[in-house]
Amino acid sequence: MKLVIGGSTGYVATEVLSQALKNPTITSIIALGRREAELTPETGSDAAKLKVLVCDNFGDYPDNVKAELENADACIWTIAITPIRLNTVPWEETCKVSRDYATTAIKTLDILRQPQSQEKPLRFLYMSGHLTLRSRDDIPAALRDSGLIDYGLLRGEAETLILNYAEQSHGAVQSCIVKPGLIDAPGVERREIPGIPHIELTDIAAAMLDQVIGGFEKDTLSNDDLARIGQRALVG
Ligand SMILES: NC(=O)c1ccc[n+]([C@@H]2O[C@H](COP(=O)([O-])OP(=O)(O)OC[C@H]3O[C@@H](n4cnc5c(N)ncnc54)[C@H](OP(=O)(O)O)[C@@H]3O)[C@@H](O)[C@H]2O)c1
């Protein structure tokens, strides 16, 4: 299967890429980013199936990028402005990067599929977060306390657009939203935010790969779902 990893230079995507390289079901990987994904000696050893693709316009893909994105079977989309970077990026840019880039990606990957690959649906997974909101009802205290209501609503709007796109595709596209809490890894300082659960980086990467390969269990996966699926996949 051909997998696109959107934002392949990031913290989570680096682990996704590492696990995807070792997974024999994935025969082709497009590591898409605004700069080149760096390969560790460990991942580099199995890089024959990998194409590192740099893109300078995620709002309107250049033709050379489109050519590489043709006939993808699945995409794990990780590009976003994360809360820690919110103060360094204008709000308009945050909306563009965290919402519009994802909706452009799902549409573009769908359009770029030839009839023969349309026999199977395109699986598009959008990485969101534990505290995102799809409506203003019942705003969680943790979101209000952290001053992230608008950001939570923005990410929730992106989730709705991604789910709606699949729903209106008559089966051509399936989408899934993952909502992890704080993602921990050895050697990375563990943050604590009241009300937000934790998940291991290896578990969430394994869970996302499991779901794009085997099919989405449901359209929205919680932190608990991801931990369960990831641990099961790693044991398997
Ligand atoms: N880390 C966590 O604990 C956590 C928890 C819950 C949810 N999440 C979600 O998981 C996803 C991935 O998180 P992460 O921690 O891996 O984030 P990250 O390390 O900041 O990676 C984000 C990716 O987006 C790219 N990106 C950022 N701004 C961009 C722009 N203007 N144009 C193009 N690409 C851009 C980054 O490229 P560069 O490498 O070039 O900057 C990087 O590839 C995000 O949606 C995040 O909200 C993360």
Coordinates of N, CA and C and ligand atoms in Angstrom, one line a residue:
M1 N 0.8 -1.2 0.0 CA 0.0 0.0 0.0 C 0.9 1.3 0.0
K2 N 0.3 2.3 -0.6 CA 1.1 3.6 -0.7 C 0.5 4.5 0.4
L3 N 1.4 5.0 1.3 CA 1.1 5.8 2.4 C 1.7 7.2 2.3
V4 N 0.9 8.2 2.5 CA 1.5 9.6 2.5 C 1.5 10.0 4.0
I5 N 2.6 10.5 4.4 CA 2.7 11.1 5.8 C 2.9 12.6 5.7
G6 N 1.8 13.3 6.1 CA 1.8 14.8 5.9 C 2.5 15.4 7.2
G7 N 3.6 16.1 6.9 CA 4.3 16.8 8.1 C 5.4 15.8 8.6
S8 N 6.1 15.2 7.7 CA 7.0 14.1 8.1 C 8.2 14.4 8.9
T9 N 8.4 15.7 9.2 CA 9.5 16.1 10.0 C 9.2 16.2 11.5
G10 N 7.9 16.1 11.8 CA 7.4 16.4 13.2 C 7.7 15.3 14.2
Y11 N 7.5 15.6 15.4 CA 7.7 14.7 16.5 C 7.0 13.4 16.3
V12 N 5.7 13.4 16.1 CA 4.9 12.2 15.9 C 5.2 11.5 14.6
A13 N 5.3 12.3 13.5 CA 5.4 11.8 12.2 C 6.8 11.0 12.1
T14 N 7.8 11.5 12.8 CA 9.1 10.8 12.7 C 9.0 9.4 13.2
E15 N 8.2 9.2 14.2 CA 8.0 7.8 14.7 C 7.1 7.0 13.8
V16 N 6.1 7.7 13.2 CA 5.2 7.0 12.2 C 6.0 6.5 11.1
L17 N 6.9 7.4 10.6 CA 7.8 7.1 9.5 C 8.7 5.9 9.8
S18 N 9.3 5.9 11.0 CA 10.1 4.8 11.4 C 9.4 3.5 11.4
Q19 N 8.2 3.5 12.0 CA 7.4 2.2 12.1 C 6.9 1.8 10.7
A20 N 6.6 2.8 9.8 CA 6.0 2.5 8.5 C 7.1 1.8 7.7
L21 N 8.4 2.3 7.8 CA 9.5 1.7 7.0 C 9.7 0.3 7.3
K22 N 9.4 -0.1 8.6 CA 9.6 -1.5 9.0 C 8.4 -2.4 8.7
N23 N 7.3 -1.8 8.2 CA 6.0 -2.6 8.0 C 5.9 -3.0 6.6
P24 N 6.0 -4.4 6.4 CA 6.0 -4.9 5.0 C 4.7 -4.6 4.2
T25 N 3.6 -4.4 4.9 CA 2.3 -4.1 4.2 C 2.4 -2.8 3.5
I26 N 3.2 -1.9 4.0 CA 3.4 -0.5 3.4 C 4.5 -0.6 2.4
T27 N 4.2 -0.6 1.1 CA 5.2 -0.8 0.1 C 5.8 0.5 -0.5
S28 N 5.1 1.6 -0.2 CA 5.5 2.9 -0.7 C 5.2 4.0 0.3
I29 N 6.1 4.9 0.6 CA 5.9 5.9 1.6 C 6.3 7.3 1.0
I30 N 5.4 8.2 1.0 CA 5.7 9.6 0.6 C 5.8 10.4 1.9
A31 N 7.0 10.8 2.2 CA 7.2 11.7 3.4 C 7.2 13.1 3.0
L32 N 6.0 13.7 3.2 CA 5.7 15.1 2.7 C 5.9 16.1 3.8
G33 N 6.7 17.1 3.5 CA 6.9 18.2 4.5 C 7.4 19.5 3.8
R34 N 7.5 20.5 4.6 CA 8.0 21.8 4.1 C 9.5 21.7 4.0
R35 N 10.1 20.7 4.7 CA 11.5 20.5 4.5 C 11.7 19.0 4.6
E36 N 13.0 18.6 4.3 CA 13.2 17.1 4.2 C 13.2 16.4 5.5
A37 N 12.5 15.3 5.6 CA 12.5 14.4 6.8 C 13.9 13.9 6.9
E38 N 14.4 13.9 8.1 CA 15.7 13.3 8.4 C 15.6 11.9 8.7
L39 N 16.4 11.0 8.1 CA 16.4 9.6 8.4 C 17.5 9.3 9.4
T40 N 17.1 8.5 10.4 CA 18.1 8.0 11.4 C 18.8 6.8 10.7
P41 N 20.0 6.4 11.2 CA 20.6 5.2 10.6 C 19.7 4.0 10.6
E42 N 18.9 3.9 11.7 CA 17.9 2.8 11.8 C 16.9 2.8 10.7
T43 N 16.3 4.0 10.5 CA 15.2 4.0 9.4 C 15.9 4.0 8.0
G44 N 17.0 4.7 7.9 CA 17.7 4.8 6.6 C 18.0 3.5 6.0
S45 N 18.1 2.4 6.8 CA 18.5 1.1 6.3 C 17.4 0.5 5.4
D46 N 16.2 1.0 5.6 CA 15.1 0.3 4.9 C 14.3 1.4 4.0
A47 N 15.1 2.3 3.4 CA 14.5 3.5 2.8 C 14.2 3.3 1.3
A48 N 14.4 2.1 0.8 CA 14.1 1.9 -0.6 C 12.7 2.3 -1.0
K49 N 11.8 2.1 -0.2 CA 10.4 2.3 -0.5 C 9.9 3.8 -0.1
L50 N 10.9 4.6 0.3 CA 10.6 5.9 0.8 C 10.9 7.0 -0.3
K51 N 10.0 7.9 -0.4 CA 10.3 9.1 -1.2 C 10.1 10.3 -0.3
V52 N 11.1 11.1 -0.1 CA 11.1 12.3 0.7 C 10.7 13.5 -0.2
L53 N 9.6 14.1 0.1 CA 9.0 15.1 -0.8 C 8.8 16.5 -0.1
V54 N 9.5 17.5 -0.7 CA 9.4 18.8 -0.1 C 8.4 19.6 -0.9
C55 N 7.5 20.3 -0.1 CA 6.5 21.1 -0.8 C 6.5 22.5 -0.2
D56 N 6.4 23.5 -1.1 CA 6.5 24.9 -0.6 C 5.1 25.6 -0.7
N57 N 4.1 24.8 -1.1 CA 2.7 25.4 -1.1 C 1.7 24.3 -0.8
F58 N 1.3 24.3 0.5 CA 0.3 23.3 0.9 C -1.1 23.7 0.6
G59 N -1.3 24.9 0.0 CA -2.6 25.4 -0.3 C -2.9 25.1 -1.8
D60 N -1.9 24.9 -2.6 CA -2.0 24.6 -4.0 C -0.8 23.9 -4.4
Y61 N -0.9 22.6 -4.5 CA 0.3 21.7 -4.7 C 0.9 21.9 -6.1
P62 N 2.2 22.2 -6.1 CA 2.9 22.2 -7.4 C 2.8 20.9 -8.2
D63 N 2.9 20.9 -9.5 CA 2.7 19.7 -10.3 C 3.6 18.6 -9.9
N64 N 4.9 18.9 -9.6 CA 5.8 17.8 -9.3 C 5.4 17.1 -8.0
V65 N 4.8 17.8 -7.1 CA 4.3 17.2 -5.8 C 3.1 16.4 -6.1
K66 N 2.2 16.9 -6.9 CA 0.9 16.2 -7.3 C 1.3 14.9 -7.9
A67 N 2.3 14.9 -8.8 CA 2.7 13.6 -9.5 C 3.1 12.5 -8.5
E68 N 3.7 12.9 -7.4 CA 4.2 11.9 -6.4 C 3.0 11.5 -5.5
L69 N 2.0 12.3 -5.5 CA 0.9 12.0 -4.6 C -0.2 11.1 -5.2
E70 N 0.0 10.8 -6.5 CA -1.0 10.1 -7.2 C -1.3 8.7 -6.6
N71 N -2.5 8.2 -6.6 CA -2.9 6.9 -6.3 C -2.4 6.4 -4.9
A72 N -2.5 7.4 -3.9 CA -2.2 7.0 -2.5 C -3.4 6.2 -2.0
D73 N -3.1 5.2 -1.1 CA -4.1 4.4 -0.5 C -4.5 5.0 0.9
A74 N -3.6 5.7 1.5 CA -3.8 6.2 2.8 C -3.0 7.4 3.1
C75 N -3.4 8.2 4.1 CA -2.6 9.4 4.5 C -2.8 9.6 6.0
I76 N -1.6 9.8 6.7 CA -1.7 10.2 8.1 C -1.2 11.7 8.1
W77 N -2.1 12.6 8.5 CA -1.9 14.0 8.4 C -1.6 14.6 9.7
T78 N -0.3 15.1 9.9 CA 0.1 15.6 11.2 C 0.4 17.1 11.2
I79 N 0.3 17.7 10.1 CA 0.6 19.2 10.0 C -0.4 20.0 10.8
A80 N 0.1 20.8 11.7 CA -0.7 21.8 12.4 C 0.2 22.7 13.2
I81 N -0.3 23.8 13.6 CA 0.3 24.7 14.6 C -0.1 24.1 15.9
T82 N 0.8 23.6 16.7 CA 0.5 23.0 18.0 C 0.3 24.1 19.1
P83 N -0.4 23.8 20.2 CA -0.6 24.9 21.1 C 0.6 25.6 21.6
I84 N 1.7 24.9 21.7 CA 3.0 25.5 22.2 C 3.5 26.6 21.3
R85 N 3.1 26.5 20.0 CA 3.6 27.5 19.0 C 2.6 28.6 18.7
L86 N 1.4 28.5 19.4 CA 0.3 29.5 19.0 C 0.7 30.9 19.1
N87 N 1.5 31.2 20.2 CA 1.9 32.6 20.4 C 2.9 33.1 19.4
T88 N 3.5 32.3 18.6 CA 4.5 32.7 17.6 C 4.0 32.8 16.2
V89 N 2.7 32.5 16.0 CA 2.1 32.4 14.6 C 0.9 33.2 14.6
P90 N 0.7 34.1 13.6 CA -0.6 34.9 13.5 C -1.8 33.9 13.4
W91 N -2.9 34.3 13.9 CA -4.1 33.5 14.0 C -4.5 33.0 12.6
E92 N -4.5 33.9 11.6 CA -4.8 33.5 10.2 C -4.0 32.4 9.7
E93 N -2.7 32.5 10.0 CA -1.8 31.4 9.6 C -2.1 30.1 10.3
T94 N -2.4 30.2 11.6 CA -2.8 29.0 12.3 C -4.0 28.3 11.7
C95 N -5.0 29.1 11.3 CA -6.2 28.5 10.6 C -5.8 27.9 9.3
K96 N -4.9 28.5 8.6 CA -4.5 28.0 7.3 C -3.8 26.7 7.4
V97 N -2.8 26.7 8.3 CA -2.0 25.5 8.5 C -2.7 24.3 9.2
S98 N -3.5 24.6 10.2 CA -4.1 23.6 11.0 C -5.4 23.1 10.4
R99 N -6.1 23.8 9.6 CA -7.4 23.4 9.0 C -7.3 23.3 7.5
D100 N -6.9 24.4 6.8 CA -7.1 24.5 5.4 C -6.1 23.5 4.7
Y101 N -4.9 23.4 5.2 CA -3.9 22.5 4.6 C -4.5 21.0 4.6
A102 N -5.1 20.7 5.7 CA -5.7 19.3 5.8 C -6.8 19.1 4.8
T103 N -7.7 20.1 4.7 CA -8.8 19.9 3.8 C -8.3 19.9 2.3
T104 N -7.3 20.7 2.0 CA -6.7 20.7 0.7 C -6.1 19.3 0.4
A105 N -5.5 18.7 1.4 CA -4.8 17.4 1.3 C -5.8 16.3 1.0
I106 N -6.9 16.3 1.7 CA -7.8 15.2 1.5 C -8.5 15.3 0.1
K107 N -8.8 16.5 -0.3 CA -9.4 16.7 -1.6 C -8.4 16.4 -2.7
T108 N -7.1 16.8 -2.5 CA -6.1 16.6 -3.6 C -5.9 15.1 -3.7
L109 N -5.7 14.4 -2.6 CA -5.4 13.0 -2.7 C -6.5 12.2 -3.3
D110 N -7.8 12.6 -3.0 CA -8.9 12.0 -3.7 C -8.9 12.2 -5.2
I111 N -8.7 13.5 -5.6 CA -8.8 13.8 -7.0 C -7.6 13.0 -7.8
L112 N -6.5 12.8 -7.1 CA -5.3 12.3 -7.8 C -5.4 10.7 -7.8
R113 N -6.5 10.1 -7.5 CA -6.6 8.7 -7.6 C -7.2 8.3 -9.0
Q114 N -6.5 7.3 -9.6 CA -7.0 6.8 -10.9 C -8.1 5.8 -10.7
P115 N -9.0 5.5 -11.7 CA -10.1 4.6 -11.5 C -9.7 3.3 -10.8
Q116 N -8.5 2.7 -11.2 CA -8.2 1.4 -10.7 C -8.0 1.4 -9.2
S117 N -7.4 2.6 -8.6 CA -7.2 2.6 -7.2 C -8.5 2.9 -6.4
Q118 N -9.5 3.4 -7.2 CA -10.7 3.8 -6.5 C -11.6 2.5 -6.1
E119 N -11.1 1.3 -6.5 CA -11.8 0.1 -6.0 C -11.7 0.0 -4.5
K120 N -10.6 0.5 -3.9 CA -10.5 0.6 -2.5 C -10.6 2.1 -2.1
P121 N -11.2 2.3 -0.9 CA -11.3 3.7 -0.5 C -10.0 4.3 -0.1
L122 N -9.8 5.6 -0.3 CA -8.7 6.3 0.3 C -8.9 6.5 1.8
R123 N -8.0 6.1 2.6 CA -8.2 6.3 4.1 C -7.3 7.5 4.5
F124 N -8.0 8.5 5.1 CA -7.4 9.8 5.5 C -7.5 9.9 7.0
L125 N -6.4 10.0 7.7 CA -6.4 10.1 9.1 C -5.9 11.5 9.5
Y126 N -6.7 12.3 10.3 CA -6.3 13.6 10.7 C -6.0 13.6 12.2
M127 N -4.7 14.0 12.5 CA -4.3 14.1 13.9 C -4.8 15.3 14.5
S128 N -5.7 15.2 15.5 CA -6.2 16.3 16.2 C -5.7 16.2 17.7
G129 N -6.6 16.6 18.6 CA -6.1 16.6 20.0 C -7.3 16.3 21.0
H130 N -7.0 15.9 22.2 CA -8.0 15.5 23.2 C -9.0 16.5 23.4
L131 N -8.6 17.8 23.4 CA -9.5 18.9 23.9 C -10.2 19.6 22.8
T132 N -10.2 19.1 21.5 CA -10.8 19.9 20.5 C -12.3 19.8 20.6
L133 N -13.0 20.8 20.0 CA -14.5 20.9 20.1 C -15.1 21.0 18.8
R134 N -16.2 20.3 18.6 CA -17.0 20.5 17.3 C -18.2 21.4 17.5
S135 N -18.5 21.9 18.7 CA -19.5 22.9 18.9 C -19.2 23.6 20.2
R136 N -19.9 24.7 20.4 CA -19.6 25.6 21.6 C -20.3 25.0 22.8
D137 N -21.1 24.0 22.7 CA -21.8 23.4 23.8 C -20.8 22.7 24.7
D138 N -20.9 22.8 26.0 CA -20.1 22.0 27.0 C -18.6 22.2 26.8
I139 N -18.2 23.4 26.8 CA -16.7 23.6 26.7 C -16.0 23.1 28.0
P140 N -15.1 22.1 27.8 CA -14.4 21.5 29.0 C -13.6 22.6 29.8
A141 N -13.6 22.4 31.1 CA -12.9 23.3 31.9 C -11.4 23.4 31.6
A142 N -10.8 22.3 31.2 CA -9.4 22.4 30.9 C -9.1 23.3 29.7
L143 N -10.1 23.3 28.8 CA -9.9 24.2 27.6 C -10.1 25.6 28.0
R144 N -11.1 25.9 28.8 CA -11.4 27.3 29.2 C -10.2 27.8 30.1
D145 N -9.7 26.9 31.0 CA -8.6 27.3 31.9 C -7.3 27.6 31.1
S146 N -7.1 26.9 30.0 CA -5.9 27.1 29.3 C -6.0 28.2 28.2
G147 N -7.2 28.8 28.1 CA -7.4 29.9 27.1 C -7.3 29.5 25.7
L148 N -7.7 28.2 25.5 CA -7.5 27.6 24.1 C -8.9 27.3 23.4
I149 N -9.9 28.1 23.8 CA -11.3 27.8 23.3 C -11.3 28.0 21.8
D150 N -10.8 29.1 21.3 CA -10.8 29.3 19.8 C -10.0 28.3 19.1
Y151 N -8.9 28.0 19.7 CA -8.0 27.0 19.0 C -8.7 25.6 19.0
G152 N -9.4 25.2 20.1 CA -10.1 24.0 20.2 C -11.2 23.9 19.1
L153 N -11.9 25.1 19.0 CA -13.0 25.1 18.0 C -12.4 25.1 16.6
L154 N -11.3 25.7 16.3 CA -10.7 25.6 15.0 C -10.3 24.2 14.6
R155 N -9.7 23.5 15.6 CA -9.3 22.1 15.3 C -10.6 21.2 15.1
G156 N -11.6 21.6 15.9 CA -12.9 20.8 15.8 C -13.6 21.1 14.4
E157 N -13.4 22.3 13.9 CA -14.0 22.6 12.6 C -13.2 21.8 11.5
A158 N -11.9 21.7 11.7 CA -11.2 20.9 10.7 C -11.6 19.5 10.7
E159 N -11.9 19.0 11.9 CA -12.4 17.6 12.1 C -13.7 17.4 11.3
T160 N -14.6 18.3 11.5 CA -15.9 18.3 10.9 C -15.8 18.3 9.3
L161 N -14.9 19.2 8.8 CA -14.7 19.3 7.4 C -14.2 18.0 6.8
I162 N -13.2 17.4 7.5 CA -12.6 16.1 7.1 C -13.6 15.0 7.1
L163 N -14.4 14.9 8.2 CA -15.4 13.9 8.2 C -16.5 14.1 7.2
N164 N -16.9 15.3 7.0 CA -17.9 15.6 6.0 C -17.4 15.3 4.6
Y165 N -16.2 15.5 4.3 CA -15.6 15.3 2.9 C -15.8 13.8 2.6
A166 N -15.5 12.9 3.6 CA -15.6 11.5 3.4 C -17.0 11.1 3.3
E167 N -17.9 11.7 4.1 CA -19.3 11.3 4.1 C -19.9 11.6 2.7
Q168 N -19.5 12.7 2.1 CA -20.0 13.1 0.8 C -19.4 12.4 -0.4
S169 N -18.4 11.5 -0.1 CA -17.6 11.0 -1.2 C -18.2 9.7 -1.8
H170 N -19.4 9.3 -1.3 CA -20.0 8.1 -1.7 C -19.1 6.9 -1.6
G171 N -18.3 6.8 -0.5 CA -17.5 5.6 -0.3 C -16.1 5.7 -0.8
A172 N -15.8 6.7 -1.6 CA -14.5 6.8 -2.2 C -13.4 7.1 -1.2
V173 N -13.8 7.9 -0.1 CA -12.9 8.3 0.9 C -13.4 7.9 2.3
Q174 N -12.6 7.4 3.1 CA -12.9 7.2 4.5 C -12.0 8.1 5.4
S175 N -12.6 8.7 6.4 CA -11.7 9.5 7.2 C -11.9 9.2 8.7
C176 N -10.8 9.6 9.4 CA -10.8 9.3 10.9 C -10.1 10.4 11.6
I177 N -10.6 10.8 12.7 CA -10.0 11.8 13.5 C -9.4 11.1 14.8
V178 N -8.1 11.4 15.1 CA -7.6 10.9 16.3 C -7.3 12.0 17.3
K179 N -7.7 11.7 18.6 CA -7.7 12.8 19.6 C -6.8 12.3 20.8
P180 N -5.5 12.3 20.6 CA -4.7 11.9 21.7 C -4.5 13.0 22.8
G181 N -4.1 12.6 23.9 CA -3.8 13.5 25.0 C -2.3 13.9 24.8
L182 N -1.6 14.0 25.9 CA -0.2 14.4 25.8 C 0.7 13.1 25.4
I183 N 1.6 13.4 24.4 CA 2.3 12.2 23.8 C 3.7 12.2 24.4
D184 N 4.0 11.0 25.1 CA 5.3 10.9 25.8 C 6.2 10.0 25.1
A185 N 7.5 10.3 25.3 CA 8.5 9.5 24.7 C 9.8 9.5 25.6
P186 N 10.6 8.4 25.6 CA 11.8 8.4 26.4 C 12.7 9.6 26.0
G187 N 13.2 10.3 27.1 CA 14.1 11.4 26.8 C 13.4 12.7 26.5
V188 N 12.0 12.7 26.5 CA 11.3 13.9 26.3 C 10.6 14.3 27.6
E189 N 10.7 15.6 28.0 CA 10.2 16.0 29.2 C 8.7 15.8 29.3
R190 N 8.2 15.1 30.4 CA 6.8 14.8 30.5 C 6.1 16.0 31.0
R191 N 5.1 16.5 30.3 CA 4.3 17.6 30.7 C 3.0 17.1 31.4
E192 N 2.5 17.9 32.4 CA 1.2 17.5 33.0 C 0.2 18.6 32.9
I193 N -0.9 18.3 32.3 CA -2.0 19.3 32.3 C -3.3 18.6 32.9
P194 N -3.8 19.2 34.0 CA -5.0 18.6 34.6 C -6.1 18.2 33.6
G195 N -6.5 17.0 33.7 CA -7.6 16.6 32.8 C -7.2 16.0 31.5
I196 N -5.9 16.1 31.2 CA -5.5 15.6 29.9 C -4.7 14.3 30.1
P197 N -5.1 13.2 29.4 CA -4.5 11.9 29.6 C -3.1 11.9 28.8
H198 N -2.4 10.8 29.0 CA -1.1 10.6 28.3 C -1.2 9.4 27.4
I199 N -0.3 9.4 26.4 CA -0.1 8.2 25.6 C 1.3 8.1 25.1
E200 N 1.8 6.9 24.9 CA 3.2 6.8 24.5 C 3.3 7.0 23.0
L201 N 4.4 7.6 22.5 CA 4.6 7.9 21.1 C 4.6 6.7 20.3
T202 N 5.2 5.6 20.8 CA 5.2 4.3 20.0 C 3.8 3.8 19.8
D203 N 3.0 3.9 20.9 CA 1.6 3.4 20.8 C 0.7 4.2 19.8
I204 N 0.8 5.5 19.9 CA -0.1 6.2 18.9 C 0.4 6.0 17.5
A205 N 1.7 6.0 17.3 CA 2.1 5.7 15.9 C 1.7 4.4 15.4
A206 N 1.8 3.4 16.3 CA 1.3 2.0 15.9 C -0.2 2.0 15.7
A207 N -0.9 2.7 16.5 CA -2.4 2.7 16.4 C -2.8 3.4 15.0
M208 N -2.1 4.5 14.7 CA -2.5 5.1 13.4 C -2.2 4.3 12.2
L209 N -1.1 3.6 12.3 CA -0.7 2.7 11.1 C -1.7 1.5 11.1
D210 N -2.0 1.0 12.2 CA -2.9 -0.1 12.3 C -4.3 0.3 11.6
Q211 N -4.7 1.5 11.9 CA -6.0 1.9 11.4 C -6.0 2.2 9.9
V212 N -4.9 2.8 9.4 CA -5.0 3.1 8.0 C -4.7 1.8 7.1
I213 N -4.1 0.9 7.7 CA -3.9 -0.4 7.0 C -5.1 -1.3 7.1
G214 N -5.6 -1.5 8.3 CA -6.7 -2.4 8.5 C -8.1 -1.9 8.4
G215 N -8.3 -0.6 8.4 CA -9.6 0.0 8.4 C -9.9 0.7 9.7
F216 N -10.7 1.8 9.6 CA -11.0 2.6 10.8 C -12.0 1.9 11.7
E217 N -11.7 1.7 12.9 CA -12.7 1.1 13.9 C -13.9 2.0 14.0
K218 N -13.7 3.3 14.1 CA -14.8 4.3 14.1 C -14.2 5.6 13.6
D219 N -15.1 6.6 13.4 CA -14.6 7.9 12.8 C -13.8 8.8 13.7
T220 N -13.9 8.5 15.0 CA -13.1 9.4 15.9 C -12.6 8.4 17.0
L221 N -11.3 8.5 17.2 CA -10.6 7.6 18.2 C -10.0 8.5 19.3
S222 N -10.4 8.1 20.5 CA -10.0 8.8 21.7 C -8.6 8.3 22.2
N223 N -8.1 9.0 23.2 CA -6.8 8.6 23.7 C -6.8 7.2 24.2
D224 N -7.9 6.7 24.9 CA -8.0 5.4 25.3 C -8.0 4.4 24.1
D225 N -8.8 4.7 23.1 CA -8.9 3.9 21.9 C -7.5 3.7 21.3
L226 N -6.8 4.8 21.2 CA -5.5 4.8 20.5 C -4.5 4.0 21.3
A227 N -4.5 4.1 22.7 CA -3.6 3.3 23.5 C -3.9 1.8 23.4
R228 N -5.2 1.5 23.4 CA -5.6 0.1 23.3 C -5.1 -0.5 21.9
I229 N -5.5 0.2 20.8 CA -5.2 -0.3 19.5 C -3.7 -0.3 19.3
G230 N -2.9 0.7 19.7 CA -1.5 0.7 19.5 C -0.8 -0.4 20.3
Q231 N -1.2 -0.7 21.5 CA -0.5 -1.7 22.3 C -0.8 -3.1 21.7
R232 N -2.1 -3.3 21.2 CA -2.4 -4.5 20.5 C -1.6 -4.7 19.3
A233 N -1.4 -3.6 18.5 CA -0.7 -3.7 17.3 C 0.8 -4.0 17.5
L234 N 1.4 -3.4 18.6 CA 2.8 -3.6 18.8 C 3.0 -5.1 19.3
V235 N 2.1 -5.6 20.1 CA 2.2 -7.0 20.5 C 2.2 -7.9 19.3
G236 N 1.2 -7.6 18.4 CA 1.0 -8.5 17.2 C 2.2 -8.4 16.4
Ligands
LIG1 N1 2.9 16.2 20.6 C1 1.8 16.1 21.4 O1 1.9 15.8 22.6 C2 0.4 16.1 20.8 C3 -0.7 15.9 21.6 C4 -2.0 15.9 21.0 C5 -2.1 16.1 19.7 N2 -1.0 16.4 18.9 C6 -1.3 16.7 17.5 O2 -0.5 15.8 16.7 C7 -0.1 16.5 15.5 C8 1.4 16.3 15.4 O3 2.0 16.9 16.5 P1 3.6 17.0 16.7 O4 3.8 17.1 18.2 O5 4.3 15.9 15.9 O6 3.9 18.4 16.1 P2 5.2 19.0 15.4 O7 6.4 18.2 15.9 O8 5.2 20.5 15.7 O9 5.1 18.7 13.9 C9 4.2 19.4 13.1 C10 4.5 19.2 11.6 O10 3.8 20.3 10.9 C11 4.7 21.0 10.1 N3 4.4 22.4 10.0 C12 4.2 23.3 11.0 N4 3.9 24.5 10.4 C13 3.9 24.3 9.1 C14 3.7 25.2 8.0 N5 3.4 26.5 8.1 N6 3.8 24.7 6.7 C15 4.0 23.3 6.5 N7 4.3 22.5 7.6 C16 4.2 23.0 8.8 C17 6.0 20.8 10.9 O11 7.1 21.1 10.0 P3 8.6 21.6 10.6 O12 9.2 20.3 11.2 O13 9.3 22.1 9.4 O14 8.3 22.6 11.6 C18 6.0 19.4 11.3 O15 6.3 18.5 10.2 C19 -0.6 17.9 15.6 O16 -1.8 18.0 14.9 C20 -0.8 18.1 17.1 O17 -1.7 19.1 17.4 C21 0.2 16.4 19.4

